[in-house]
Amino acid sequence: MFEGTVPLAHYLTLSAVLFVIGIAGVLVRRNVIVVFMSIEIMLNAVNISLIAFDHYLNLSNGQIFSFMVMCVAAAEVSVGLAIIIALHRNKPTVNLDEFNLLKW
Amino acid sequence: MEPILAPKSIDLIALAPVLVLSVFAMGVLVLDLWAGKNKTLIMFVSLVGLLMTAISAFAKNPIPAFAFTDSYIVDHLSIFFTCIFTLSSAMAILLSSDYNEREEIKVGEYYALILLCTVGMIVLASSTDMIMIFLGIEIVSICLYVLAGFKRDDPVSNEAALKYFLLGAFATGFLLYGMTLVYGSTGSTNLFKIAEFVKTQGAQSNPLLLMGIVLLIIGLGFKVAAVPFHMWAPDVYQGSPTPVTAFMSVGPKAAAFAAFFRVFAETIPEMAPAWEMLLCSVAVLSMFVGNLGAIMQTNIKRMLAFSSISHAGYLLIAVIAKSSLAGSGLLFYMLTYTFTTFGAFGIIILLGRKGQENLEIENYSGLAYKHPILAISMTVFLLSLGGLPPFAGFVAKFYLFSAAMEEGFVALVIIAVLNSAISFYYYLKVVVFMYMKEPAGEFQISLAPMTLFVIIIGIIGTIDLGIFPDSIIALTNIP
């Protein structure tokens, strides 16, 4: 099997950096859609480390896991967008700060 | 790379409850096409489905049995939890039938979603593989995101759904990253293999594994609404339709605790020095923030949300204590919590009417003069939540705390008891309003039969488990 010259640590670092970018996006941005995209970045960061672990440790569970993550992410997207559309019908905005009927 | 093998035998009997309930959920979806505006038939079919599920939970013999290459387990814990889930979902459906009619939620998918959510809970409580735990959590969460926003025309319900969704998906990211790191450092997603690895390899100081465990605590802590991951709970509880609030404060929480117990108490007890302090602080914070936060609330749904945060704190003690006695305590506590919570929410639903839900605590002023029986029932539920003998809440707390005492967590138990005392302040506040204030206006209560039925079940459960707990406690004992 092909053994890459890029060490595992690099993949893990990439994944960690992407994950942190995702967290920062969720915490900093106020646009619902962008926050939503940042969450997807977090999930994909996880996928990178799952696949990297699999490749370097000769395992196989992680690949199945990453497929599950993708499936669930797709289901989550459909529900999430539906919620955003329902919300948009009642209040035409995507700014998180304007959703303040309930105290945060 | 090791090849991916198909499981040698696919044990469908072990999976019976999940299969039965999935079939019923999809059947309800199809049936809804013909049912028209009247959802009584749909409700009835859903209830039958839940009953069949509870029966089929006992189909596998002998226990513990494993299925799908050890990723699914049928054991005492999972069977008992399955019964709690079916009971809570049945009560949620009964509460919904009158409420949905009143609020004009005439959509049959509502019942299908509750059933599918229950499927997720059963998967979650029976899984011994991180992939299954993840799937279970997501099935539950995605159904709940939709249910929280089920009043589509109500901006408050929409907002609750959005907040729940964004924060829930955010927490899922942490949970997943934690699982990945645990997987990477132990080489398996299977809890038994992880347990073996931790036992034999002594991985206590592996930084990757420790990091993974911390992230797991964040992810699961969010699902049970433990402080500091509780920010969503008050908003979502307040904004969701009331039967959904009742539903999500019992079943999904119990399921998440089942996963918590399996991962922390059963899989990695050897690593307790690493996670014990962390979970202890989460538990103590949950109790204090939950109880002190509840004191300041004027909305009764928000108050019960904070109260459920504090209950998450008490329940975490079971995870920290790790013993099988603590596991039994967890089961018994969840059962009593089901009865009392659904009873209390039943009364909250009865007090509201279309367009005016009467959710402020002030709206309860003088209830005892007009509807003494309702006021007495509410008092029973609130006192049981607080943990006053002779009600079920007292026995549950006593059982749980004594299990923790046996394991030597004296300080934690003292804090928990102190917090139970604090909690009486806000539970009794409602009682004071009901009995000692003059009625502010007329109560327009239509005594909906299904809701009354749930309240009666709640009362019977709360008092019966409080006075004669022996037989149920015997059932909860994990052999």
Coordinates of C-alpha atoms in Angstrom, one line a residue:
Chain A
M1 CA 0.0 0.0 0.0
F2 CA 1.1 3.5 -0.7
E3 CA 2.7 5.1 2.4
G4 CA 2.5 8.9 2.1
T5 CA 5.5 11.0 3.0
V6 CA 3.3 13.5 4.8
P7 CA 3.2 12.5 8.5
L8 CA 0.0 11.9 10.5
A9 CA 0.7 14.9 12.6
H10 CA 0.3 17.2 9.6
Y11 CA -3.2 15.9 8.9
L12 CA -4.2 16.2 12.5
T13 CA -2.9 19.8 12.6
L14 CA -4.8 20.6 9.5
S15 CA -7.9 19.1 11.0
A16 CA -7.5 20.9 14.3
V17 CA -6.9 24.2 12.5
L18 CA -10.0 23.7 10.4
F19 CA -12.0 22.8 13.5
V20 CA -10.9 26.0 15.2
I21 CA -11.7 28.1 12.2
G22 CA -15.2 26.5 12.3
I23 CA -15.6 27.3 16.0
A24 CA -14.4 30.9 15.4
G25 CA -16.9 31.2 12.6
V26 CA -19.8 30.1 14.7
L27 CA -18.9 32.4 17.6
V28 CA -18.0 35.5 15.5
R29 CA -20.3 35.7 12.5
R30 CA -23.9 36.8 12.9
N31 CA -25.3 35.6 9.6
V32 CA -27.3 32.4 10.1
I33 CA -26.1 30.8 6.8
V34 CA -22.5 31.6 7.5
V35 CA -22.7 30.1 11.0
F36 CA -24.3 27.1 9.5
M37 CA -21.4 26.8 7.0
S38 CA -18.9 27.1 9.8
I39 CA -20.6 24.1 11.5
E40 CA -20.1 22.1 8.3
I41 CA -16.4 23.0 8.3
M42 CA -16.2 21.6 11.9
L43 CA -17.8 18.3 10.7
N44 CA -15.5 18.1 7.7
A45 CA -12.4 18.8 9.9
V46 CA -13.5 15.7 11.9
N47 CA -13.7 13.7 8.7
I48 CA -10.1 14.6 7.8
S49 CA -8.8 13.3 11.0
L50 CA -10.9 10.2 10.9
I51 CA -9.6 9.3 7.4
A52 CA -6.0 10.2 8.4
F53 CA -6.2 7.9 11.5
D54 CA -7.5 5.1 9.3
H55 CA -4.7 5.5 6.8
Y56 CA -1.8 5.7 9.2
L57 CA -3.0 3.2 11.8
N58 CA -4.3 0.7 9.3
L59 CA -7.8 0.7 10.6
S60 CA -11.2 0.7 8.8
N61 CA -13.9 1.9 11.2
G62 CA -13.1 5.5 10.7
Q63 CA -14.0 5.4 7.0
I64 CA -17.5 4.0 7.9
F65 CA -17.7 6.7 10.6
S66 CA -16.9 9.4 8.1
F67 CA -19.6 8.2 5.8
M68 CA -22.0 8.3 8.7
V69 CA -20.9 11.8 9.4
M70 CA -21.6 12.9 5.9
C71 CA -25.0 11.3 5.9
V72 CA -26.0 12.9 9.1
A73 CA -24.5 16.3 8.0
A74 CA -26.7 16.1 4.9
A75 CA -29.8 15.3 6.9
E76 CA -28.9 18.2 9.3
V77 CA -28.5 20.6 6.3
S78 CA -32.0 19.8 5.0
V79 CA -33.6 20.3 8.4
G80 CA -31.5 23.4 9.1
L81 CA -32.3 25.1 5.9
A82 CA -36.0 24.2 6.3
I83 CA -35.9 25.9 9.8
I84 CA -34.2 28.9 8.3
I85 CA -36.8 29.2 5.6
A86 CA -39.7 28.8 8.0
L87 CA -38.1 31.6 10.1
H88 CA -37.5 33.8 7.1
R89 CA -41.2 33.7 6.3
N90 CA -42.1 35.2 9.6
K91 CA -39.2 37.6 9.9
P92 CA -37.3 38.4 6.7
T93 CA -33.8 38.5 8.1
V94 CA -30.8 36.1 8.6
N95 CA -29.1 38.1 11.2
L96 CA -28.8 36.1 14.5
D97 CA -28.9 39.2 16.7
E98 CA -32.4 40.0 15.5
F99 CA -33.8 36.8 16.8
N100 CA -34.4 38.1 20.3
L101 CA -37.9 37.1 21.3
L102 CA -36.4 34.6 23.7
K103 CA -33.7 35.9 26.1
W104 CA -30.5 34.1 25.1
Chain B
M1 CA -5.5 -2.3 6.1
E2 CA -7.9 -4.8 7.6
P3 CA -10.7 -5.6 5.3
I4 CA -14.2 -4.5 6.2
L5 CA -16.3 -7.7 6.8
A6 CA -20.0 -7.9 6.8
P7 CA -21.3 -9.1 10.2
K8 CA -21.6 -12.9 10.3
S9 CA -25.0 -13.0 11.7
I10 CA -27.4 -10.2 11.7
D11 CA -29.5 -10.6 14.9
L12 CA -32.8 -9.0 14.1
I13 CA -34.5 -10.2 17.3
A14 CA -32.1 -8.1 19.3
L15 CA -33.0 -5.2 17.2
A16 CA -36.7 -5.9 17.5
P17 CA -37.8 -2.7 19.4
V18 CA -36.0 -0.5 16.9
L19 CA -37.5 -2.3 13.9
V20 CA -41.0 -2.4 15.2
L21 CA -41.0 1.2 16.1
S22 CA -39.5 2.3 12.7
V23 CA -42.1 0.3 10.9
F24 CA -44.9 1.9 12.9
A25 CA -43.3 5.4 12.4
M26 CA -43.3 4.9 8.6
G27 CA -46.8 3.4 8.8
V28 CA -48.0 6.5 10.5
L29 CA -46.5 8.6 7.8
V30 CA -48.3 6.6 5.1
L31 CA -51.6 6.4 7.0
D32 CA -51.6 10.2 7.4
L33 CA -52.3 10.4 3.7
W34 CA -55.7 8.9 4.2
A35 CA -56.5 10.0 7.7
G36 CA -57.7 13.5 6.8
K37 CA -58.0 16.2 9.4
N38 CA -58.8 14.0 12.3
K39 CA -55.7 12.6 13.9
T40 CA -57.2 10.4 16.5
L41 CA -56.6 7.2 14.4
I42 CA -52.9 8.2 13.9
M43 CA -52.5 8.9 17.6
F44 CA -54.0 5.5 18.4
V45 CA -51.7 3.7 15.9
S46 CA -48.7 5.5 17.4
L47 CA -49.7 4.4 20.9
V48 CA -50.1 0.8 19.8
G49 CA -46.7 1.0 18.1
L50 CA -45.1 2.2 21.4
L51 CA -46.8 -0.6 23.3
M52 CA -45.6 -3.2 20.8
T53 CA -42.1 -1.7 21.1
A54 CA -42.1 -2.0 24.9
I55 CA -43.1 -5.7 24.6
S56 CA -40.6 -6.5 21.9
A57 CA -37.8 -5.1 24.1
F58 CA -38.1 -8.3 26.0
A59 CA -37.9 -10.5 22.9
K60 CA -34.2 -11.2 23.2
N61 CA -33.3 -13.9 25.7
P62 CA -30.9 -14.5 27.4
I63 CA -29.5 -11.1 28.1
P64 CA -26.9 -9.5 27.8
A65 CA -27.0 -10.2 24.0
F66 CA -24.9 -8.5 21.4
A67 CA -25.7 -7.8 17.7
F68 CA -23.9 -6.3 14.8
T69 CA -20.3 -7.2 15.8
D70 CA -20.7 -6.0 19.4
S71 CA -22.0 -2.6 18.4
Y72 CA -25.5 -3.1 19.8
I73 CA -26.3 -4.5 23.2
V74 CA -29.5 -5.8 24.8
D75 CA -29.0 -5.7 28.5
H76 CA -30.8 -4.7 31.6
L77 CA -30.0 -1.0 31.2
S78 CA -31.2 -0.9 27.6
I79 CA -34.4 -2.8 28.2
F80 CA -35.3 -0.6 31.2
F81 CA -34.5 2.5 29.3
T82 CA -36.6 1.3 26.3
C83 CA -39.5 1.0 28.6
I84 CA -39.0 4.5 30.0
F85 CA -38.7 5.9 26.4
T86 CA -41.9 4.2 25.3
L87 CA -43.7 5.4 28.4
S88 CA -42.5 9.0 28.0
S89 CA -43.3 9.0 24.3
A90 CA -46.8 7.6 24.9
M91 CA -47.4 10.3 27.5
A92 CA -46.1 13.0 25.1
I93 CA -48.5 11.7 22.4
L94 CA -51.4 11.8 24.7
L95 CA -50.6 15.3 25.8
S96 CA -50.2 16.4 22.2
S97 CA -53.5 15.2 21.0
D98 CA -55.5 17.8 22.8
Y99 CA -52.9 20.5 22.5
N100 CA -52.5 20.0 18.8
E101 CA -56.2 20.3 18.3
R102 CA -56.3 23.5 20.3
E103 CA -53.3 25.0 18.6
E104 CA -54.4 23.8 15.2
I105 CA -51.3 21.7 14.5
K106 CA -53.0 19.4 12.1
V107 CA -50.0 17.5 10.8
G108 CA -49.6 13.7 11.1
E109 CA -45.9 13.9 10.8
Y110 CA -45.8 15.2 14.3
Y111 CA -46.5 11.7 15.6
A112 CA -44.1 10.0 13.2
L113 CA -41.4 12.4 14.4
I114 CA -42.0 11.5 18.0
L115 CA -41.8 7.8 17.1
L116 CA -38.6 8.2 15.1
C117 CA -37.1 10.2 17.9
T118 CA -37.9 7.3 20.2
V119 CA -36.2 5.0 17.8
G120 CA -33.1 7.2 18.1
M121 CA -33.3 7.1 21.9
I122 CA -33.5 3.3 21.9
V123 CA -30.5 3.1 19.6
L124 CA -28.6 5.5 21.8
A125 CA -29.3 3.6 25.0
S126 CA -28.4 0.2 23.4
S127 CA -25.3 1.2 21.6
T128 CA -21.8 0.1 22.5
D129 CA -20.0 1.6 19.6
M130 CA -19.2 5.3 19.1
I131 CA -20.6 5.2 15.6
M132 CA -23.9 4.0 17.0
I133 CA -23.9 6.5 19.8
F134 CA -23.3 9.3 17.3
L135 CA -26.1 8.0 15.0
G136 CA -28.5 7.6 18.0
I137 CA -27.8 11.2 19.2
E138 CA -28.3 12.6 15.7
I139 CA -31.6 10.7 15.1
V140 CA -32.9 12.1 18.4
S141 CA -31.6 15.6 17.8
I142 CA -32.8 16.0 14.2
C143 CA -36.3 14.9 15.1
L144 CA -36.2 17.4 18.0
Y145 CA -35.1 20.3 15.9
V146 CA -38.2 19.8 13.8
L147 CA -40.5 19.2 16.7
A148 CA -39.2 22.4 18.5
G149 CA -40.3 24.5 15.5
F150 CA -43.5 22.7 14.9
K151 CA -45.7 25.8 15.3
R152 CA -44.6 27.1 12.0
D153 CA -46.5 30.4 12.2
D154 CA -45.3 31.2 15.6
P155 CA -42.0 33.3 15.5
V156 CA -41.2 32.1 19.1
S157 CA -41.3 28.5 18.1
N158 CA -39.2 29.2 15.0
E159 CA -36.7 30.9 17.1
A160 CA -36.5 28.1 19.5
A161 CA -35.9 25.6 16.7
L162 CA -33.2 27.8 15.2
K163 CA -31.3 28.2 18.5
Y164 CA -31.6 24.5 19.3
F165 CA -30.5 23.6 15.8
L166 CA -27.4 25.9 15.7
L167 CA -26.2 25.1 19.1
G168 CA -27.1 21.4 18.8
A169 CA -25.1 21.1 15.5
F170 CA -22.3 23.0 17.1
A171 CA -22.2 20.6 20.0
T172 CA -22.3 17.7 17.6
G173 CA -19.1 19.0 16.1
F174 CA -17.4 18.7 19.6
L175 CA -18.8 15.3 20.2
L176 CA -17.6 14.0 16.9
Y177 CA -14.1 15.5 17.3
G178 CA -13.9 13.9 20.7
M179 CA -15.0 10.5 19.3
T180 CA -12.4 10.8 16.6
L181 CA -9.6 11.6 19.0
V182 CA -10.6 8.7 21.2
Y183 CA -10.8 6.5 18.1
G184 CA -7.4 7.6 17.0
S185 CA -5.7 7.0 20.3
T186 CA -7.3 3.7 21.1
G187 CA -7.7 2.3 17.6
S188 CA -11.3 1.3 17.9
T189 CA -14.8 2.8 18.0
N190 CA -16.1 -0.1 20.0
L191 CA -16.6 0.6 23.7
F192 CA -15.5 -2.9 24.8
K193 CA -12.3 -2.6 22.8
I194 CA -11.7 0.9 24.1
A195 CA -12.2 -0.4 27.6
E196 CA -9.7 -3.3 27.0
F197 CA -7.2 -0.9 25.5
V198 CA -7.4 1.5 28.5
K199 CA -7.1 -1.4 30.9
T200 CA -4.1 -3.1 29.3
Q201 CA -2.2 -0.3 27.8
G202 CA -2.6 2.1 30.7
A203 CA -3.3 5.0 28.4
Q204 CA -4.2 7.3 31.3
S205 CA -1.7 10.0 30.2
N206 CA -2.2 9.9 26.5
P207 CA -2.9 13.5 25.7
L208 CA -5.0 12.7 22.6
L209 CA -7.2 10.4 24.6
L210 CA -7.6 13.0 27.4
M211 CA -8.5 15.7 24.9
G212 CA -11.0 13.4 23.3
I213 CA -12.7 12.7 26.6
V214 CA -12.9 16.3 27.5
L215 CA -14.6 16.9 24.1
L216 CA -17.0 14.0 24.7
I217 CA -18.0 15.6 28.0
I218 CA -18.7 18.9 26.1
G219 CA -20.8 17.1 23.5
L220 CA -22.8 14.9 25.8
G221 CA -23.0 17.6 28.4
F222 CA -24.8 19.7 25.8
K223 CA -27.3 17.0 25.1
V224 CA -28.2 16.7 28.7
A225 CA -28.2 20.5 29.2
A226 CA -25.5 20.5 31.9
V227 CA -23.8 23.8 32.8
P228 CA -21.8 25.4 31.1
F229 CA -23.4 23.9 28.0
H230 CA -27.0 24.7 29.0
M231 CA -27.5 28.1 27.3
W232 CA -30.0 26.6 24.8
A233 CA -32.3 24.9 27.3
P234 CA -34.3 27.8 28.7
D235 CA -35.0 29.3 25.3
V236 CA -35.8 26.1 23.6
Y237 CA -38.0 24.9 26.5
Q238 CA -39.9 28.2 26.5
G239 CA -40.4 28.4 22.7
S240 CA -41.3 24.9 21.8
P241 CA -44.9 23.6 21.9
T242 CA -45.5 22.5 25.5
P243 CA -45.9 18.7 24.8
V244 CA -42.6 18.8 22.9
T245 CA -41.0 20.6 25.9
A246 CA -42.2 17.8 28.2
F247 CA -41.0 15.2 25.7
M248 CA -37.5 16.7 25.3
S249 CA -37.0 17.2 29.0
V250 CA -37.5 13.5 29.7
G251 CA -36.8 11.0 26.9
P252 CA -33.8 12.5 25.1
K253 CA -32.2 13.5 28.3
A254 CA -32.6 9.9 29.7
A255 CA -31.1 8.6 26.5
A256 CA -28.1 10.9 26.7
F257 CA -27.6 9.8 30.3
A258 CA -27.6 6.2 29.2
A259 CA -24.8 7.0 26.7
F260 CA -23.0 9.0 29.4
F261 CA -23.2 6.1 31.8
R262 CA -22.0 3.6 29.2
V263 CA -19.1 5.6 28.0
F264 CA -17.8 7.0 31.3
A265 CA -18.9 4.6 34.0
E266 CA -18.7 1.3 32.1
T267 CA -16.0 1.9 29.5
I268 CA -13.3 4.1 31.0
P269 CA -13.7 3.9 34.8
E270 CA -10.0 3.3 35.0
M271 CA -9.4 6.8 33.8
A272 CA -11.6 8.3 36.5
P273 CA -8.9 10.4 37.9
A274 CA -8.8 12.3 34.6
W275 CA -12.5 12.9 34.2
E276 CA -13.9 12.7 37.7
M277 CA -13.0 16.2 38.7
L278 CA -14.3 17.7 35.5
L279 CA -17.6 15.9 35.7
C280 CA -17.9 16.8 39.4
S281 CA -17.5 20.5 38.6
V282 CA -20.0 20.2 35.7
A283 CA -22.5 18.5 38.1
V284 CA -22.0 21.1 40.9
L285 CA -22.3 24.0 38.5
S286 CA -25.4 22.5 36.9
M287 CA -27.0 22.2 40.3
F288 CA -26.2 25.8 41.4
V289 CA -26.9 27.5 38.1
G290 CA -30.0 25.5 37.5
N291 CA -31.5 26.2 41.0
L292 CA -30.4 29.8 41.3
G293 CA -31.5 30.5 37.7
A294 CA -34.9 29.0 38.4
I295 CA -35.5 31.3 41.3
M296 CA -35.4 34.3 39.0
Q297 CA -37.8 33.1 36.4
T298 CA -41.3 34.3 36.0
N299 CA -42.2 32.0 33.1
I300 CA -43.1 28.5 34.3
K301 CA -41.7 26.8 31.3
R302 CA -38.4 28.6 31.8
M303 CA -38.5 27.8 35.5
L304 CA -38.9 24.1 34.7
A305 CA -36.1 24.4 32.1
F306 CA -33.7 25.6 34.8
S307 CA -35.1 22.9 37.2
S308 CA -34.3 20.3 34.6
I309 CA -30.7 21.7 34.3
S310 CA -30.4 21.1 38.1
H311 CA -31.8 17.6 37.7
A312 CA -29.1 16.9 35.1
G313 CA -26.6 17.9 37.8
Y314 CA -28.1 15.4 40.2
L315 CA -28.1 12.7 37.6
L316 CA -24.5 13.3 36.7
I317 CA -23.7 12.1 40.2
A318 CA -24.8 8.6 39.0
V319 CA -22.2 8.7 36.3
I320 CA -19.5 9.9 38.7
A321 CA -20.3 7.2 41.2
K322 CA -19.8 4.6 38.5
S323 CA -21.2 1.6 40.5
S324 CA -24.0 -0.6 39.2
L325 CA -26.1 0.6 42.2
A326 CA -25.7 4.1 40.8
G327 CA -26.9 2.8 37.5
S328 CA -30.0 1.5 39.1
G329 CA -30.4 4.9 40.8
L330 CA -30.2 6.5 37.4
L331 CA -32.9 4.2 36.1
F332 CA -35.3 4.8 39.0
Y333 CA -34.7 8.5 39.0
M334 CA -35.5 8.8 35.3
L335 CA -38.7 6.8 35.8
T336 CA -39.9 9.1 38.6
Y337 CA -38.8 12.1 36.6
T338 CA -41.0 10.9 33.7
F339 CA -44.1 10.7 35.8
T340 CA -43.7 14.0 37.6
T341 CA -42.5 16.1 34.6
F342 CA -45.3 14.9 32.3
G343 CA -47.9 15.5 35.1
A344 CA -46.6 19.0 35.6
F345 CA -46.6 19.8 31.9
G346 CA -50.1 18.3 31.6
I347 CA -51.3 20.9 34.1
I348 CA -49.5 23.7 32.3
I349 CA -51.2 22.7 29.0
L350 CA -54.6 22.5 30.7
L351 CA -54.2 26.1 32.0
G352 CA -53.6 27.5 28.5
R353 CA -56.0 28.1 25.7
K354 CA -55.6 29.1 22.0
G355 CA -53.7 32.4 21.7
Q356 CA -53.1 32.7 25.4
E357 CA -50.9 30.1 27.0
N358 CA -50.9 31.5 30.5
L359 CA -47.3 30.6 31.1
E360 CA -46.5 33.2 33.7
I361 CA -46.3 32.0 37.3
E362 CA -48.7 34.9 38.2
N363 CA -51.4 33.2 36.0
Y364 CA -51.5 30.5 38.7
S365 CA -52.7 32.9 41.3
G366 CA -55.7 31.5 43.1
L367 CA -55.9 28.3 41.1
A368 CA -56.7 26.4 44.3
Y369 CA -60.0 28.3 44.8
K370 CA -61.3 27.5 41.4
H371 CA -59.8 24.1 40.6
P372 CA -58.6 22.6 43.9
I373 CA -57.9 19.2 42.4
L374 CA -55.6 20.7 39.7
A375 CA -53.8 22.8 42.3
I376 CA -53.3 19.7 44.5
S377 CA -51.9 17.7 41.6
M378 CA -49.5 20.5 40.6
T379 CA -48.4 20.7 44.3
V380 CA -47.7 17.0 44.3
F381 CA -45.6 17.2 41.1
L382 CA -43.6 20.2 42.2
L383 CA -42.9 18.8 45.7
S384 CA -41.9 15.5 44.1
L385 CA -39.5 17.4 41.8
G386 CA -38.1 19.0 44.8
G387 CA -37.7 15.7 46.6
L388 CA -40.2 15.8 49.5
P389 CA -41.3 12.5 51.1
P390 CA -43.6 10.6 50.6
F391 CA -43.4 11.4 46.8
A392 CA -41.4 9.5 44.3
G393 CA -38.8 12.3 43.9
F394 CA -37.6 11.8 47.4
V395 CA -37.0 8.0 47.0
A396 CA -35.2 8.6 43.7
K397 CA -32.9 11.2 45.2
F398 CA -32.4 9.1 48.3
Y399 CA -31.5 6.1 46.3
L400 CA -29.2 8.0 43.9
F401 CA -27.4 9.9 46.7
S402 CA -26.9 6.8 48.9
A403 CA -25.3 5.0 45.9
A404 CA -22.9 8.0 45.6
M405 CA -22.3 7.9 49.4
E406 CA -21.3 4.3 49.2
E407 CA -18.6 5.2 46.6
G408 CA -17.3 7.9 48.9
F409 CA -18.5 11.1 47.2
V410 CA -19.7 12.7 50.5
A411 CA -19.0 16.3 49.5
L412 CA -20.9 16.0 46.2
V413 CA -23.9 14.5 48.0
I414 CA -23.9 17.3 50.6
I415 CA -23.9 19.9 47.8
A416 CA -26.7 18.0 46.1
V417 CA -28.8 17.9 49.2
L418 CA -28.2 21.6 49.9
N419 CA -29.3 22.3 46.3
S420 CA -32.5 20.2 46.8
A421 CA -33.3 22.5 49.7
I422 CA -32.7 25.6 47.5
S423 CA -35.0 24.2 44.9
F424 CA -37.9 24.2 47.3
Y425 CA -37.9 28.0 47.2
Y426 CA -39.0 28.2 43.6
Y427 CA -41.2 25.1 43.6
L428 CA -43.0 26.4 46.6
K429 CA -43.3 29.8 45.0
V430 CA -45.8 28.4 42.5
V431 CA -47.6 26.6 45.4
V432 CA -47.8 29.9 47.3
F433 CA -49.3 31.6 44.2
M434 CA -51.9 28.9 43.8
Y435 CA -53.0 28.8 47.4
M436 CA -52.4 32.3 48.9
K437 CA -53.1 34.8 46.2
E438 CA -56.4 36.0 44.9
P439 CA -57.3 34.9 41.4
A440 CA -56.3 37.6 38.9
G441 CA -58.9 36.7 36.4
E442 CA -61.2 33.9 35.3
F443 CA -59.7 30.6 34.5
Q444 CA -61.0 29.2 31.3
I445 CA -60.0 25.6 31.6
S446 CA -61.5 23.0 29.3
L447 CA -60.7 19.7 30.9
A448 CA -59.3 17.8 27.9
P449 CA -59.7 14.1 28.5
M450 CA -56.3 12.9 27.2
T451 CA -54.4 15.5 29.2
L452 CA -56.3 14.6 32.3
F453 CA -55.5 11.0 31.7
V454 CA -51.7 11.9 31.6
I455 CA -52.1 13.9 34.8
I456 CA -53.8 10.9 36.5
I457 CA -51.0 8.6 35.4
G458 CA -48.5 11.1 36.7
I459 CA -50.2 11.3 40.1
I460 CA -50.5 7.5 40.4
G461 CA -46.8 7.1 39.4
T462 CA -45.5 9.8 41.6
I463 CA -47.4 8.6 44.7
D464 CA -47.1 4.9 44.1
L465 CA -43.3 5.1 43.4
G466 CA -43.0 7.2 46.5
I467 CA -44.8 4.9 48.9
F468 CA -44.2 1.5 47.5
P469 CA -40.9 1.8 45.6
D470 CA -39.7 -1.7 46.5
S471 CA -41.0 -3.6 43.5
I472 CA -39.7 -1.1 40.9
I473 CA -36.4 -0.8 42.7
A474 CA -36.0 -4.5 42.5
L475 CA -36.6 -4.2 38.8
T476 CA -34.0 -1.5 38.4
N477 CA -31.2 -3.6 40.1
I478 CA -28.6 -4.3 37.5
P479 CA -27.5 -7.9 38.0

